[in-house]
Short mmCIF file of C-alpha atoms in Angstrom, two decimals:
data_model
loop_
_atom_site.label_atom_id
_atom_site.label_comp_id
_atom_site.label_asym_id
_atom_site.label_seq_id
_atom_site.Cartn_x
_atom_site.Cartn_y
_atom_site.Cartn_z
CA UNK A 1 182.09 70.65 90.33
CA UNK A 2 179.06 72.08 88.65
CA UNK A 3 176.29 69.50 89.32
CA UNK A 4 172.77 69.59 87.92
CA UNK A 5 169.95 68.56 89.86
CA UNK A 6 166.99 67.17 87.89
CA UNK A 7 163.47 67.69 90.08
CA UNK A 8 166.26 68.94 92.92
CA UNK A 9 164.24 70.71 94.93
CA UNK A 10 161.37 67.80 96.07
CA UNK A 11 161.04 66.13 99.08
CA UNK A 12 164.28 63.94 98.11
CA UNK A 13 165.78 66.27 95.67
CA UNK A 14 166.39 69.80 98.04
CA UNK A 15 168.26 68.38 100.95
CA UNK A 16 170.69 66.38 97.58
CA UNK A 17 170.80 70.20 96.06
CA UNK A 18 171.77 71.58 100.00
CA UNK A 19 174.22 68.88 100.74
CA UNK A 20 175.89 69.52 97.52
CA UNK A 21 175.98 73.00 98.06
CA UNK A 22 176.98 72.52 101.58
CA UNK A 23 180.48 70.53 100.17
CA UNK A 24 181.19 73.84 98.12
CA UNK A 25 179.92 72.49 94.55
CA UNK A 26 178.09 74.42 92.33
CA UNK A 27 174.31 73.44 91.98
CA UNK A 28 171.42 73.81 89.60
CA UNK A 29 167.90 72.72 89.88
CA UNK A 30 166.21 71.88 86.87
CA UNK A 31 162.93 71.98 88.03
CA UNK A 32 158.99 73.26 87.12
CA UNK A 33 159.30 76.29 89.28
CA UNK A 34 156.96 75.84 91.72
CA UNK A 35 159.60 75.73 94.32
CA UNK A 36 163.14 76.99 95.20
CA UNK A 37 166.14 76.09 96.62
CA UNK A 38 168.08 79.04 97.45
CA UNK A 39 171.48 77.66 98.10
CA UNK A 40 170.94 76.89 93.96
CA UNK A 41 170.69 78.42 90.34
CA UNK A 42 167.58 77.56 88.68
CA UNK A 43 166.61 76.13 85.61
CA UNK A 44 162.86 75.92 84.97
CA UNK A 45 161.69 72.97 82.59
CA UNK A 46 159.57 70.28 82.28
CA UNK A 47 161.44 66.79 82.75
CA UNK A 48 158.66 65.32 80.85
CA UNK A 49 160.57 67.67 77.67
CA UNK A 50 163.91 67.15 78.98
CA UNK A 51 165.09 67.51 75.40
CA UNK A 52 163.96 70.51 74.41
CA UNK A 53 166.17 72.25 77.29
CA UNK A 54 168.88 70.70 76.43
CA UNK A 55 170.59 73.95 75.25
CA UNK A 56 169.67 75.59 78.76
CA UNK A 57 171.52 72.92 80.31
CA UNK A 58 174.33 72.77 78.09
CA UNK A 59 175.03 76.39 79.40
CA UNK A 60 175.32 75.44 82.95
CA UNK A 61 177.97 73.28 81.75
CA UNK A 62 177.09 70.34 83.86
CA UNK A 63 180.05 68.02 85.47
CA UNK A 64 177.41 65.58 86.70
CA UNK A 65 173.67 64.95 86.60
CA UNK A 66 171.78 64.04 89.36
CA UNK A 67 168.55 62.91 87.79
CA UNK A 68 165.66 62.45 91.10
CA UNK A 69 162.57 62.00 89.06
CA UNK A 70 163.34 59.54 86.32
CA UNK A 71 159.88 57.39 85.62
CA UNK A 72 160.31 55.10 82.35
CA UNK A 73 162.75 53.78 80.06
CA UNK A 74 162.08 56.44 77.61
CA UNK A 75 162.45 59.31 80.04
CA UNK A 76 166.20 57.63 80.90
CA UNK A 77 166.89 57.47 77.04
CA UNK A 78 166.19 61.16 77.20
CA UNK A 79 168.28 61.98 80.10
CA UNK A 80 171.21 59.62 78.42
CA UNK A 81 170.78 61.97 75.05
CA UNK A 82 170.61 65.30 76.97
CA UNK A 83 173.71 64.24 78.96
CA UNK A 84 175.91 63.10 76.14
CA UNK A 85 178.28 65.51 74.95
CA UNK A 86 178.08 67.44 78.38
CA UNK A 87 178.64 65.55 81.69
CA UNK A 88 180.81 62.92 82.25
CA UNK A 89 178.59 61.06 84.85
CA UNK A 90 174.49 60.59 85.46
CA UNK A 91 173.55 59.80 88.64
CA UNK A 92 169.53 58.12 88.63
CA UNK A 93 167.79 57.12 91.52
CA UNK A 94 165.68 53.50 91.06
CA UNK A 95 164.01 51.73 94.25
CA UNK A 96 163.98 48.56 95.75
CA UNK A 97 160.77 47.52 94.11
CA UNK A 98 163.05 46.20 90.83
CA UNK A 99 164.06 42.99 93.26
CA UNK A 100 161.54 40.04 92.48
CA UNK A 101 161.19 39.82 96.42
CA UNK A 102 158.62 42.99 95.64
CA UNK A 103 156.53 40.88 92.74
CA UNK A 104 156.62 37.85 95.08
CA UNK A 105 155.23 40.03 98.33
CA UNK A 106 152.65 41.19 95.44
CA UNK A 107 151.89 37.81 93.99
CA UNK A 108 153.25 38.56 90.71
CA UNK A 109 156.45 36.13 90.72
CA UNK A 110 155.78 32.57 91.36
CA UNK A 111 158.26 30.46 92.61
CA UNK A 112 159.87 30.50 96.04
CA UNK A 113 160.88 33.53 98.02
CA UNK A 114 163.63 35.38 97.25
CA UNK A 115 167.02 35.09 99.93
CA UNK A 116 167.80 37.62 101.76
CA UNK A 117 169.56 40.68 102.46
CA UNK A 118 168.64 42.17 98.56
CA UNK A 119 171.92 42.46 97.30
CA UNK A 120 173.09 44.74 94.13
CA UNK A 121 173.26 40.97 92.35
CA UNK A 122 170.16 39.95 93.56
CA UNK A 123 167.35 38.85 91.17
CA UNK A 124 165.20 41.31 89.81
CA UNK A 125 161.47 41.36 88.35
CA UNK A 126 160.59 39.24 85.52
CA UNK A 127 157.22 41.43 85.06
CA UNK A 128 157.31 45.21 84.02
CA UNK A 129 154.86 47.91 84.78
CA UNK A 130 153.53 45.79 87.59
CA UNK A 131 150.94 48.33 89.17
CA UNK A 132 147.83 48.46 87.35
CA UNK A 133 146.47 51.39 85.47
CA UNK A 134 144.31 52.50 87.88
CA UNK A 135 146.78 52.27 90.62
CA UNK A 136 148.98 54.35 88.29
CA UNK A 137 146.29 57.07 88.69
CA UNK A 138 146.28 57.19 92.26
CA UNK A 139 150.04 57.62 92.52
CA UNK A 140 150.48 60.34 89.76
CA UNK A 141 147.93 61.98 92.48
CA UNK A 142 151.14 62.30 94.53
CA UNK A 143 154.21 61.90 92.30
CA UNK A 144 153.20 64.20 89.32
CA UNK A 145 156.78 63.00 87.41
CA UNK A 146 155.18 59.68 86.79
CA UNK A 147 154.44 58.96 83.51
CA UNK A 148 151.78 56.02 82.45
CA UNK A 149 154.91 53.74 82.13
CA UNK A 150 156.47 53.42 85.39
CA UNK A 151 158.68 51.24 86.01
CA UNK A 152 162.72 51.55 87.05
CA UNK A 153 164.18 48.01 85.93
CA UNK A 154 164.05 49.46 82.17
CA UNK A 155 165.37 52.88 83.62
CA UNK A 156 168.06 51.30 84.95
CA UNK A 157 168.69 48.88 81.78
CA UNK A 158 169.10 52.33 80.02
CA UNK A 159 171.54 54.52 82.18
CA UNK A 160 173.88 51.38 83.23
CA UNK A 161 174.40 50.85 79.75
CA UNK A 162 175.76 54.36 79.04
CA UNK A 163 179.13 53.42 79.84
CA UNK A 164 180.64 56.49 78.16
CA UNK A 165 178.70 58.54 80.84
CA UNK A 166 180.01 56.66 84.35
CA UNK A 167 176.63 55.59 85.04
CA UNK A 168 175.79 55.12 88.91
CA UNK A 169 172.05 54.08 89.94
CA UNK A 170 170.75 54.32 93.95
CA UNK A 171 168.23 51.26 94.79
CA UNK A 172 166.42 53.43 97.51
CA UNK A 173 164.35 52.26 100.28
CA UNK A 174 161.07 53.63 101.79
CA UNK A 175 162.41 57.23 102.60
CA UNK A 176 160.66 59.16 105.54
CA UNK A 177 160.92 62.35 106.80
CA UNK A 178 159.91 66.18 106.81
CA UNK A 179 157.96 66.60 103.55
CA UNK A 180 157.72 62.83 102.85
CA UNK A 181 154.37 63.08 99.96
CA UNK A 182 153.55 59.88 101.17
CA UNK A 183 152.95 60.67 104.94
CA UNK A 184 154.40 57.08 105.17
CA UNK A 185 154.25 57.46 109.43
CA UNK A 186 150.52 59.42 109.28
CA UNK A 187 149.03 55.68 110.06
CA UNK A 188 150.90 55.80 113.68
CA UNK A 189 150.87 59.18 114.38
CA UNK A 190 147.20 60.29 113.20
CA UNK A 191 145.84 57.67 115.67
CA UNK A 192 147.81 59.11 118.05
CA UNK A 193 146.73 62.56 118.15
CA UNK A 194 143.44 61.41 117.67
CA UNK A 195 143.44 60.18 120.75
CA UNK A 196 143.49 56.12 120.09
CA UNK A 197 144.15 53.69 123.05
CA UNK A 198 145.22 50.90 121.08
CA UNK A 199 146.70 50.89 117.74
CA UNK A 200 146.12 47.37 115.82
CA UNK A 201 148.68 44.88 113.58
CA UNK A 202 147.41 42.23 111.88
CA UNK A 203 150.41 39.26 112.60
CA UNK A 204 151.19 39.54 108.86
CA UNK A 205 152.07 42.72 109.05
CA UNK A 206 153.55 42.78 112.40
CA UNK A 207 156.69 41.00 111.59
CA UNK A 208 157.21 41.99 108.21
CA UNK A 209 160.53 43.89 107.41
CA UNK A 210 161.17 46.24 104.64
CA UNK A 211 164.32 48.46 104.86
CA UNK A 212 163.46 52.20 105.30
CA UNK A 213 166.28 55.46 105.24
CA UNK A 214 165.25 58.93 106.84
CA UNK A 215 165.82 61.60 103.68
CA UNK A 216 168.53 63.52 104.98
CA UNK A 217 170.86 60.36 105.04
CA UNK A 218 169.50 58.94 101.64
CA UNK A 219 170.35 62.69 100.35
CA UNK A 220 173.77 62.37 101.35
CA UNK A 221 174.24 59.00 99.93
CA UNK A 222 173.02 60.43 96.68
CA UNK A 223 175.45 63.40 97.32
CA UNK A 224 178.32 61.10 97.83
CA UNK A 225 177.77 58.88 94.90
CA UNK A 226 177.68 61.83 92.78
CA UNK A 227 180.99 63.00 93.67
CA UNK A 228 183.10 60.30 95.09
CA UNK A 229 185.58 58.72 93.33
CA UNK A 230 185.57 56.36 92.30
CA UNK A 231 182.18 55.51 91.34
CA UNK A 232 179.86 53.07 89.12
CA UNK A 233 177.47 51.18 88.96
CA UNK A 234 174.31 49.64 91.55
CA UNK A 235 174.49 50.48 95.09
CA UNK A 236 171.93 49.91 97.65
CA UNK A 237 170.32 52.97 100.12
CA UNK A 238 169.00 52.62 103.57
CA UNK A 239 169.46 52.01 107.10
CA UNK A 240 172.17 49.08 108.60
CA UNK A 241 169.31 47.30 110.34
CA UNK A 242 165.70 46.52 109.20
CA UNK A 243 162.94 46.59 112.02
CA UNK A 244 160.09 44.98 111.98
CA UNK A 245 156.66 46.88 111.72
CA UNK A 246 155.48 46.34 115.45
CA UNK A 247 158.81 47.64 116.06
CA UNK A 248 158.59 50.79 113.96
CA UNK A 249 155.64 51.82 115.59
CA UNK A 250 157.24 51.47 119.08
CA UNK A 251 159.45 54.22 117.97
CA UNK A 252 157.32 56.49 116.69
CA UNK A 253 154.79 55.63 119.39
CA UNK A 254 157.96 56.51 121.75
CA UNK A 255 158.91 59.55 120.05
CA UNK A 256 155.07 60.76 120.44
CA UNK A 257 155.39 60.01 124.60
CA UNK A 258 152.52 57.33 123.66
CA UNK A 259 152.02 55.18 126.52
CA UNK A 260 148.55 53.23 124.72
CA UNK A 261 148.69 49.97 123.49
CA UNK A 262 149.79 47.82 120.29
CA UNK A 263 147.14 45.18 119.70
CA UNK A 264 148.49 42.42 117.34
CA UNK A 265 145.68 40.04 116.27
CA UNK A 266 145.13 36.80 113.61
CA UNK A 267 144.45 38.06 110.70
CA UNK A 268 141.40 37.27 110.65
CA UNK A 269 139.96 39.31 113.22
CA UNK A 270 141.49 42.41 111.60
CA UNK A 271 139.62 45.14 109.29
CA UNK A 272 140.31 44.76 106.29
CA UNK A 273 141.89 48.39 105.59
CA UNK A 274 144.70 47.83 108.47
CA UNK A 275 145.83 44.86 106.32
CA UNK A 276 148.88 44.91 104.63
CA UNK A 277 148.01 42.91 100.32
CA UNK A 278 150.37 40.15 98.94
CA UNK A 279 152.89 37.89 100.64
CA UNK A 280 154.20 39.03 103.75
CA UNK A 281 156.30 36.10 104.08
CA UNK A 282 158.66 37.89 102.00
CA UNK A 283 160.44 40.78 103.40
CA UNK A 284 162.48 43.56 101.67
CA UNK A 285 165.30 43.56 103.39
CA UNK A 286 168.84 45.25 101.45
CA UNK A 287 172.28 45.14 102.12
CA UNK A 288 173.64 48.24 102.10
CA UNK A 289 177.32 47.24 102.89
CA UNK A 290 178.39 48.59 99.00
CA UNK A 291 177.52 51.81 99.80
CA UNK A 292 179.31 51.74 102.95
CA UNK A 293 182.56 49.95 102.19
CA UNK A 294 183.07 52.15 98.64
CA UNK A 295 182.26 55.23 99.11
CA UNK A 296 182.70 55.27 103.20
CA UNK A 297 179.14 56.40 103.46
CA UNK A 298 177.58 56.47 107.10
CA UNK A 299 174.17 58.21 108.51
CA UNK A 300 174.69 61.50 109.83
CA UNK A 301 170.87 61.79 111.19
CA UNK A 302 170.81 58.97 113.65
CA UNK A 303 167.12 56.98 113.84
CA UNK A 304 165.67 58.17 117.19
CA UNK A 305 166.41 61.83 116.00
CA UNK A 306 165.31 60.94 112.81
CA UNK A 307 162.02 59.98 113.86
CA UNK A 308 161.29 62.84 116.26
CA UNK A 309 162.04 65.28 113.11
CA UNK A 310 159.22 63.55 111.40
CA UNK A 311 156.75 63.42 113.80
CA UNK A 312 157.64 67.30 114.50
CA UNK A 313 156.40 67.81 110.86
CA UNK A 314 153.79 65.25 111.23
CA UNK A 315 151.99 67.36 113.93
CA UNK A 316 152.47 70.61 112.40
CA UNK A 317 151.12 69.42 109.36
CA UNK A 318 147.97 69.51 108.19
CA UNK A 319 146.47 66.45 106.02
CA UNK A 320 145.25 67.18 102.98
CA UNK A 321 144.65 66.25 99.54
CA UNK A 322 144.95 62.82 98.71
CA UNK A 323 147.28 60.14 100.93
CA UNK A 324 147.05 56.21 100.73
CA UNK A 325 145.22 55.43 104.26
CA UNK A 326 141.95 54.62 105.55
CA UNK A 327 140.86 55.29 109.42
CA UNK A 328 137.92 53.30 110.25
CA UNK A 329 137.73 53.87 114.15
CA UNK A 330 134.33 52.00 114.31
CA UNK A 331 135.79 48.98 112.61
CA UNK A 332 138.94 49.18 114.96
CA UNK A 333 137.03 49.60 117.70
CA UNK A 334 134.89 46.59 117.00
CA UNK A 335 138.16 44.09 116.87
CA UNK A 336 139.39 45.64 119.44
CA UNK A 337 136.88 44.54 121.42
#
């Protein structure tokens, strides 16, 4: 098939466009040129002005559209109109922050906490655009598709109601790996290096859950669903099993041949930038059974080898620019005691 890759070659997007091209299918990245995939053709654009390419596209002759960097509802009402008339199925990637479990961990949904796993029928947000305008700012800092108008419930409203276009939507998790713009295992592994004895949990945080997937297995979902038959609608992305924090950062501490200490303490007693905002009585965990049973997806990458890839990159990577962490070894070192 001839399958078009919007923002395909990202931290997500190039290992989608290389499994693709791995199964033998022909692959396109539209994309804003500052990167490559060479296993694809490239189309450069701006997603932002999806429709003014839509003659570019319409020469690739697109089978299906993989769509990586969809932001608002009017972004997936121009991916809907640019895909009409050429592809018989859109493929958009959503997260698991449309579930009201995520507005309840941020104090946004009253009522009781959601049950879990998250299934594909399980509730979703009653408020839109939940994070504030200035938090906005700080994550266009690292996701430059965003627009001011985030949010993936209406994005999702929009493709699943293009039934002409077999519309199929990916509810992904917190995705690590090599390349992962939000460093999301920096906190563990920084300390590390640096030399830290004991690495601190507050007990909120400690036993909270929230399903992750390492991005060479949620590119091969998103792979799958785009060529599978058949296939429609919601499914869920991520590991089987959901650990808990403290027991994340075991691995990686593993992985790193760590042999210092994890220091849980009462909240309380914890500085303030180690602790984790909102509700951490509720826990994002997903059921990813859909996925599994449908379209016979498994991981190929499993966790421990997972996690050693991304703490390979983690080391041989420098930080900088902006990332979404404070290291206050003073403060630490004070409740440590």
């Amino acid at each position: 098939m001839r399958i078009l890759t919007i923002g395909g070659s990202g931290f997500i997007g190039r290992f989608v466009t290389i499994e693709l091209a791995r199964r033998g299918h022909d692959v396109a990245v539209f994309h804003r040129a500052k990167s490559a995939v060479p296993t694809a053709r490239s189309i450069v654009g701006d997603r932002k002005q999806l429709r003014a390419h839509r003659d570019v596209i319409a020469a690739f002759q697109p089978d299906v559209i993989v769509d990586l960097v969809l932001s608002s509802e009017q972004q997936a009402q121009a991916l809907v109109e640019v895909a009409r008339g050429l592809s018989r199925r859109i493929v958009a990637l959503s997260s698991m922050d449309v579930y009201r479990a995520c507005g309840v961990t941020h104090r946004l949904e009253p009522g009781p906490l959601e049950p879990l796993p998250l299934t594909e029928e399980s509730a979703v947000r009653t408020k839109l655009e939940t994070y504030p305008p200035q938090q906005m700012v700080v994550l266009q800092q690292v996701f430059g598709w965003l627009d001011d108008h985030y949010d993936k419930i209406p994005v999702e409203r929009v493709v699943l109601g293009a039934t002409d276009l077999e519309p199929i939507v990916l509810r992904l998790p917190m995705v690590y790996g090599p390349g992962d713009p939000l460093r999301r295992l920096l906190p563990i592994t920084k300390r590390i290096a640096d030399g830290r004895r004991g690495l601190i949990f507050p007990e909120s945080l400690a036993s909270w859950r929230a399903t992750r997937g390492y991005v060479e297995n949620v590119a091969e979902a998103i792979a799958l669903a785009a060529i599978a038959e058949p296939a429609r609608g919601i499914y869920n992305v991520g590991d089987p099993d959901t650990l808990t924090e403290l027991a994340w950062a075991e691995q990686v501490a593993r992985a790193m041949g760590w042999d210092g200490e994890l220091v849980v303490l009462p909240d309380d007693r914890t500085p303030p930038h180690l602790k984790l905002p909102g509700n951490t009585d509720q826990h994002w965990v997903v059921d990813t059974s859909k996925l599994r049973r449908e379209l016979g997806y498994t991981e190929s990458v499993d966790r421990d080898e997972a996690i050693r890839r991304t703490v390979a990159w983690e080391r041989a990577t420098p930080v900088v620019g902006f990332v979404p962490y404070q290291f206050d070894y003073a403060a630490e070192d004070a409740a440590l005691g």
